[in-house]
CSV table of C-alpha atoms in Angstrom, one decimal:
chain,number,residue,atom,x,y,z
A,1,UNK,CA,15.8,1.4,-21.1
A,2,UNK,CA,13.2,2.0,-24.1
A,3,UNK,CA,10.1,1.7,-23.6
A,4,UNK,CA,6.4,3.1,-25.5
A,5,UNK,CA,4.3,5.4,-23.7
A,6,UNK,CA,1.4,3.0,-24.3
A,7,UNK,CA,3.3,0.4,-22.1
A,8,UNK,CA,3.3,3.0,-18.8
A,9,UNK,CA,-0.2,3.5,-16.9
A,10,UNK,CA,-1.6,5.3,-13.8
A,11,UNK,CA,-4.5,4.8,-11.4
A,12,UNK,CA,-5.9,5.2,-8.4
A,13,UNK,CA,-4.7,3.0,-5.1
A,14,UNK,CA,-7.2,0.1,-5.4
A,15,UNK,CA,-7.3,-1.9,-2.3
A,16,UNK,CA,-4.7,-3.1,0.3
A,17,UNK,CA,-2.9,-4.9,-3.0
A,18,UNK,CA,-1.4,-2.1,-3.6
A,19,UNK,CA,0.2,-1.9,0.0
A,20,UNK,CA,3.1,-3.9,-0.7
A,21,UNK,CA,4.3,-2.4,-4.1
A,22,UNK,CA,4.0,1.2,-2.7
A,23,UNK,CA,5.8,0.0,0.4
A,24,UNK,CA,8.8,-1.3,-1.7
A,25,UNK,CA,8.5,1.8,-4.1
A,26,UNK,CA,9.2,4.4,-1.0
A,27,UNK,CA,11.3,2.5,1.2
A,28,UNK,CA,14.1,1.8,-1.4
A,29,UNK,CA,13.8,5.5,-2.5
A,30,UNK,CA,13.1,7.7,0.6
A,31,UNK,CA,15.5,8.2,3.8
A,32,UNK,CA,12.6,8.1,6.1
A,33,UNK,CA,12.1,4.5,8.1
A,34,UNK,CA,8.0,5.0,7.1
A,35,UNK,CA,6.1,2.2,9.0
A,36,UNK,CA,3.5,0.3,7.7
A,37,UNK,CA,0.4,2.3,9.9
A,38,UNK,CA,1.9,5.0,8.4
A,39,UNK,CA,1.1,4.3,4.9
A,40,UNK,CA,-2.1,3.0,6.1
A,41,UNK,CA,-2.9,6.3,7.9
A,42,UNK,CA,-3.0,7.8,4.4
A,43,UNK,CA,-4.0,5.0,1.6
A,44,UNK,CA,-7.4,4.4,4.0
A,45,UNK,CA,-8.5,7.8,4.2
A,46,UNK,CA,-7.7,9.2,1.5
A,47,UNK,CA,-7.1,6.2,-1.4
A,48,UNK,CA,-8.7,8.8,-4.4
A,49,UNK,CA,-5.5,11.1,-4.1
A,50,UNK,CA,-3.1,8.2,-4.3
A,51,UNK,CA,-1.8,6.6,-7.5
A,52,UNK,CA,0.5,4.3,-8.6
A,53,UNK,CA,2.4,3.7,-11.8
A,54,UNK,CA,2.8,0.9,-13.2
A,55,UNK,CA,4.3,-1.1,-16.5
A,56,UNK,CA,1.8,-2.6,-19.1
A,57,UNK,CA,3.5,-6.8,-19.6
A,58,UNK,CA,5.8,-6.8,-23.0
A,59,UNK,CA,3.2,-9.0,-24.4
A,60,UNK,CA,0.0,-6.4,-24.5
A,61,UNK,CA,3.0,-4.0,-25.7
A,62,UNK,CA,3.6,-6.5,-28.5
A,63,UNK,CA,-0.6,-6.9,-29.5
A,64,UNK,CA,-0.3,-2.8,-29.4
A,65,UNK,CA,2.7,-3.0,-31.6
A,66,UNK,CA,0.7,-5.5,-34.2
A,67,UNK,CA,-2.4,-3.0,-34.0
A,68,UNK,CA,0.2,-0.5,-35.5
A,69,UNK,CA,1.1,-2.2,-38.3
A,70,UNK,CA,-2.4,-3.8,-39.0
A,71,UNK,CA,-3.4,-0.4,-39.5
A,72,UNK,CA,-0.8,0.8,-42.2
A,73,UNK,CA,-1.5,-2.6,-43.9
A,74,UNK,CA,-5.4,-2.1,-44.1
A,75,UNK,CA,-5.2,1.8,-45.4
A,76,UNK,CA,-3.3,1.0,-48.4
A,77,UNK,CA,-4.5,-2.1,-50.3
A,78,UNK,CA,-2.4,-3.4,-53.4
A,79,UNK,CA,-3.7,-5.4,-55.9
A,80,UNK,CA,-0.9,-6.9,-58.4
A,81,UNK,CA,0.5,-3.5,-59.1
A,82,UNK,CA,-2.8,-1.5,-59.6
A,83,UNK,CA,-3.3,2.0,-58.2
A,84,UNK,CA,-3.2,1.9,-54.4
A,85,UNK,CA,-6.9,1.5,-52.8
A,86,UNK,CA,-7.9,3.0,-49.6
A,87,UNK,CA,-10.2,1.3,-47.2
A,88,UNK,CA,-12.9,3.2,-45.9
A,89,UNK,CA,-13.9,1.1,-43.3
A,90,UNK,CA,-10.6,1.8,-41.5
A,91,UNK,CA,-9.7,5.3,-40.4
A,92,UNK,CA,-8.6,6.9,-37.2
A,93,UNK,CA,-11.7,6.7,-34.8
A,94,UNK,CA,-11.5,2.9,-36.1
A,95,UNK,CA,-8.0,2.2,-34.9
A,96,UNK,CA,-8.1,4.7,-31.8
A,97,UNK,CA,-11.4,2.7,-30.7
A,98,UNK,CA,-9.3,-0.6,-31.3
A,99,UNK,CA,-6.8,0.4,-29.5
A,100,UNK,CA,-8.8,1.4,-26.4
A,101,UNK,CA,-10.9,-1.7,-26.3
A,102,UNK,CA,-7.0,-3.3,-26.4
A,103,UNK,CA,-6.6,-1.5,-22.8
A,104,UNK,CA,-9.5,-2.2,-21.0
A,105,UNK,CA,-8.8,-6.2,-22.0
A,106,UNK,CA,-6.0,-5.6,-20.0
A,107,UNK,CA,-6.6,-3.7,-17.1
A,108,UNK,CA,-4.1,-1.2,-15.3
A,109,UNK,CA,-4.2,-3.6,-12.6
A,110,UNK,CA,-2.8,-6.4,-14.0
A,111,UNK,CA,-0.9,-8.3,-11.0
A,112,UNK,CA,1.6,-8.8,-14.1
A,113,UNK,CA,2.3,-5.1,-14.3
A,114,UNK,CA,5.6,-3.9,-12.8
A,115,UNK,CA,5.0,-1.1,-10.2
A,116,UNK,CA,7.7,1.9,-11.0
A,117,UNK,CA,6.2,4.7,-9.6
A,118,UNK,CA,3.7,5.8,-6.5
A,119,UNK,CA,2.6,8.9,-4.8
A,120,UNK,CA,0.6,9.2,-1.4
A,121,UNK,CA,-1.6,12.2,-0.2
A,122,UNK,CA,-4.2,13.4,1.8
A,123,UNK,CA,-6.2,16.2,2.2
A,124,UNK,CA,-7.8,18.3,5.9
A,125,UNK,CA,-8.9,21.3,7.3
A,126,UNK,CA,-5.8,23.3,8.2
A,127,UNK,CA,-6.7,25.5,11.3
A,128,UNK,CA,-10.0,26.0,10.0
A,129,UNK,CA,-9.3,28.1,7.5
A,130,UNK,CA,-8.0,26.4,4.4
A,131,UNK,CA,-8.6,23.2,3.1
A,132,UNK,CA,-5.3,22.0,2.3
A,133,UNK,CA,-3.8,18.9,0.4
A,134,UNK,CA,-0.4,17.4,1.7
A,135,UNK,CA,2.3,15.5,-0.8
A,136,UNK,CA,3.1,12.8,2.1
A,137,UNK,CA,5.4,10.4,-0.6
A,138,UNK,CA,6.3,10.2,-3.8
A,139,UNK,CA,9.1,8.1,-5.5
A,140,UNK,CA,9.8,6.4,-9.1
A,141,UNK,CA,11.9,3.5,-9.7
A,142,UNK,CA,15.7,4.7,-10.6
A,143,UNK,CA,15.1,2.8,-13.8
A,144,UNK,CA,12.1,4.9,-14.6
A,145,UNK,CA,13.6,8.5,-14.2
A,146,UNK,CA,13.4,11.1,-16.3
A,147,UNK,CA,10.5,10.1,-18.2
A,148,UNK,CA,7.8,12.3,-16.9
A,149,UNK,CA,6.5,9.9,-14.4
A,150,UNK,CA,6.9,11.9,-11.3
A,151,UNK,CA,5.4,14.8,-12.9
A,152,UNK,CA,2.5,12.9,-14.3
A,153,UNK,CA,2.2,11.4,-11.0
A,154,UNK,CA,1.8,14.8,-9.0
A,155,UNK,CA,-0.3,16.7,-11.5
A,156,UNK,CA,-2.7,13.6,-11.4
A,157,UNK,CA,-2.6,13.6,-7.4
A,158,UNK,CA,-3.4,17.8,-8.0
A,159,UNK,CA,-6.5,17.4,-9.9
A,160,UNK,CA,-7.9,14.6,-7.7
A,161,UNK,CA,-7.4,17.8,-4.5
A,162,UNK,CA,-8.8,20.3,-7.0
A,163,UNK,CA,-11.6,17.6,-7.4
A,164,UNK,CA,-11.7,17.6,-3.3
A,165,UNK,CA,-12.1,21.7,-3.2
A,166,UNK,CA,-8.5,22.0,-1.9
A,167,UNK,CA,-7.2,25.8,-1.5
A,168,UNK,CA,-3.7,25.2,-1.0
A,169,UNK,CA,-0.8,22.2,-1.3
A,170,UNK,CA,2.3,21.4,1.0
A,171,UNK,CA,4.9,19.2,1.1
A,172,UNK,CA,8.5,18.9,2.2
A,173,UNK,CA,11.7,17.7,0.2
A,174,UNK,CA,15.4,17.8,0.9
A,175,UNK,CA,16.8,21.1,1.1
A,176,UNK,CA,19.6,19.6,-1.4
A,177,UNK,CA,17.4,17.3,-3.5
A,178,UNK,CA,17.6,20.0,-6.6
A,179,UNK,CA,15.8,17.1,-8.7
A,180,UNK,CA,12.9,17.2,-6.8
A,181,UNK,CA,12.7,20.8,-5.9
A,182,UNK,CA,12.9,21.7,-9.6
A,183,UNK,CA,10.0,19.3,-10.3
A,184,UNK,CA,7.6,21.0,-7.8
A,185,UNK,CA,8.5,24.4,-8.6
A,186,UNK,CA,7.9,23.7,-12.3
A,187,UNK,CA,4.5,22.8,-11.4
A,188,UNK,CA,4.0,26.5,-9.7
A,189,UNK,CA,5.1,25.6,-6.4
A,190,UNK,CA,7.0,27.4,-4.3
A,191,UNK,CA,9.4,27.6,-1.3
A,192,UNK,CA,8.0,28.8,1.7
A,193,UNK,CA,10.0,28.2,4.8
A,194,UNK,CA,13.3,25.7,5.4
A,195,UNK,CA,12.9,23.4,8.5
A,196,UNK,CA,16.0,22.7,10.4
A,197,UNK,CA,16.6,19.3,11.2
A,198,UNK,CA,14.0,18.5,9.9
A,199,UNK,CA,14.2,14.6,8.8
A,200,UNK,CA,15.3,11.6,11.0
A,201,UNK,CA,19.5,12.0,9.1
A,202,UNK,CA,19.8,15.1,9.8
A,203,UNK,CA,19.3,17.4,7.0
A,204,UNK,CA,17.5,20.2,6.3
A,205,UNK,CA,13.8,20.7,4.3
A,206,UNK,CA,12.2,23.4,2.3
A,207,UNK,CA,8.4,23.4,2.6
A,208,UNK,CA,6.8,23.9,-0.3
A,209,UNK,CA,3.2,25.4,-1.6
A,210,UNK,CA,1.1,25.5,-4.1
A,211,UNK,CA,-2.2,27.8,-4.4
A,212,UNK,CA,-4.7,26.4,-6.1
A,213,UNK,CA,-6.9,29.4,-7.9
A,214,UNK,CA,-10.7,29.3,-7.4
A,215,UNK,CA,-12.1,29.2,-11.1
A,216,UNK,CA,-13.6,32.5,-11.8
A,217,UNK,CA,-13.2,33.7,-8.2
A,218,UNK,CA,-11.0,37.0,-8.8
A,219,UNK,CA,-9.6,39.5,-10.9
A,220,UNK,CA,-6.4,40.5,-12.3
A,221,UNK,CA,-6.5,44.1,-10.6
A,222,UNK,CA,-7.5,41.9,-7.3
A,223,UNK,CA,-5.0,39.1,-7.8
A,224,UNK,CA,-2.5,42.6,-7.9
A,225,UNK,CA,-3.6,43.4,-4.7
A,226,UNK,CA,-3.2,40.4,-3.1
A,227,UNK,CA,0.4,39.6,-4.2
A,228,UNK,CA,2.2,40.4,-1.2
A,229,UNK,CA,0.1,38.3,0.9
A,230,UNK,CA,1.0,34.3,1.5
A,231,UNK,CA,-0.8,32.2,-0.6
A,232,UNK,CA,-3.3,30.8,1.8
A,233,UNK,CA,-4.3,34.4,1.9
A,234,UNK,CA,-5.1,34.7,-1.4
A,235,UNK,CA,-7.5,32.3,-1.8
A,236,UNK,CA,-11.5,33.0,-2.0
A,237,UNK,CA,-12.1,30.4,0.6
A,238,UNK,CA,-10.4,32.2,2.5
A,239,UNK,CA,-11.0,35.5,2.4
A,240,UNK,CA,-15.1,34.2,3.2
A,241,UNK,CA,-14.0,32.4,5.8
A,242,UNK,CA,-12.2,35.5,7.5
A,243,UNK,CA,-15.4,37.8,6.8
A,244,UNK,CA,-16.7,35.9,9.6
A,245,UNK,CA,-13.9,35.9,11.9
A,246,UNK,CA,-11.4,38.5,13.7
A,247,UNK,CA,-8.3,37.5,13.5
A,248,UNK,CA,-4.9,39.3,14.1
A,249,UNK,CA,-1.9,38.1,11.9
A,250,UNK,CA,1.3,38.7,12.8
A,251,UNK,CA,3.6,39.4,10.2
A,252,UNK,CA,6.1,36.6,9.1
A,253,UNK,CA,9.6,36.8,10.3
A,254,UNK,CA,12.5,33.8,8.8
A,255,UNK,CA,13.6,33.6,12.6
A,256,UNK,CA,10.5,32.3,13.6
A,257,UNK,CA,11.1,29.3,11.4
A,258,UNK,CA,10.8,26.1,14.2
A,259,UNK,CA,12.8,23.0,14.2
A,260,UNK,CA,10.9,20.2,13.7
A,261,UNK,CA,9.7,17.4,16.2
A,262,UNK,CA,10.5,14.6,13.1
């Protein structure tokens, strides 16, 4: 299916509108029986680190499309054969400014726009020591694969937490779900424990993590230092947060790794 990138948008979750598209979105993609409270749980608390997107209506596509060619018309004006004249009062910022003011006439909420693709997060206090973001959902239309949307999805839903202060990012995926783990771990996350068991059919997960750097806060010879520690560790939240504290760590062993409850 073709499509132009000026026919795909994102934004935030806007109100309990949204509810049913992301519903449909994640419950014909995802193996877990999510609940309505569920989603609620998340989209109420934390609605700035959800977004959806969605698919502008072919005929906004088609005003876009005449925008294009009005603009090759107006540069080059022909006048029975003479010497090409070029307009000034047309250029680039002209065009780009039109083609803006075309967008906002039709807002990314259109009730007209096809929802293809949703994520859901939230964002807490984990153990009091790092403020950490969580990837609860995310899922894109079948149709709409391969076209960057989960990734522009996720790297949206990251700099909303940065936004937020976070220190750190989990989520789980299928152990075998290569798809998904070679999205995430091309955005710098990586694997840091598999949970048995861990979803309602069965199968296994990887959690995965991302540590989100503290602009400014260290330097290379410290970040050198550091490496062999998790990457909640690492953070400077973190490490002022345990300059008040006492706290014995054990150190991690893979036989620790719990089965989980879900």
């Amino acid at each position: 299916m073709d499509t132009n990138k000026n026919s795909i948008v994102y934004r935030p979750y806007a109100g309990e509108a949204d509810l049913p598209h992301i519903m449909a979105l994640v419950q014909s993609e995802l193996s877990e029986p999510y609940v309505i409270y569920t989603f609620r749980y998340f989209l109420h608390q934390w609605p700035q680190l959800s977004f959806l997107c969605k698919l502008r209506p072919p005929f906004t596509e088609l005003i876009i499309l005449c925008f294009q060619e009005l603009r090759g018309g107006l540069e080059t004006l022909n006048f029975g054969g003479a010497q090409g004249y070029h307009s000034p009062n047309v250029g680039e910022s002209n065009f780009e400014g039109g083609v803006q003011r075309l967008h906002n006439a039709y807002p990314n909420d259109d009730p007209d726009a096809t929802p293809i693709g949703a994520i859901v997060c939230k964002q807490s206090m984990h153990r009091d020591l790092a403020n950490r973001g969580y990837i609860a959902m995310l899922s894109v239309d079948k149709q709409w694969r391969k076209r960057g949307i989960a990734t522009t999805l996720v790297q949206k839903s990251i700099q909303a937490m940065k936004q937020e202060g976070v220190d750190e990012i989990v989520l789980e995926t299928e152990y075998d779900n290569y798809a998904a783990l070679s999205l995430y771990e091309s955005l710098g996350f990586i694997r840091e424990k598999r949970l048995y068991r861990f979803y309602l059919n069965g199968k296994d997960a990887f959690r995965l993590i991302l540590a989100v750097p503290t602009d400014g806060s260290s330097s290379d010879d410290d970040d050198d230092e550091r490496s062999h520690l998790p990457p909640m560790m690492r953070s400077s939240r973190f490490r002022q947060r345990m300059a008040r504290r006492v706290i014995r760590i054990s150190a991690y062993d893979d036989e620790e790794d719990d089965v989980s409850g879900r």
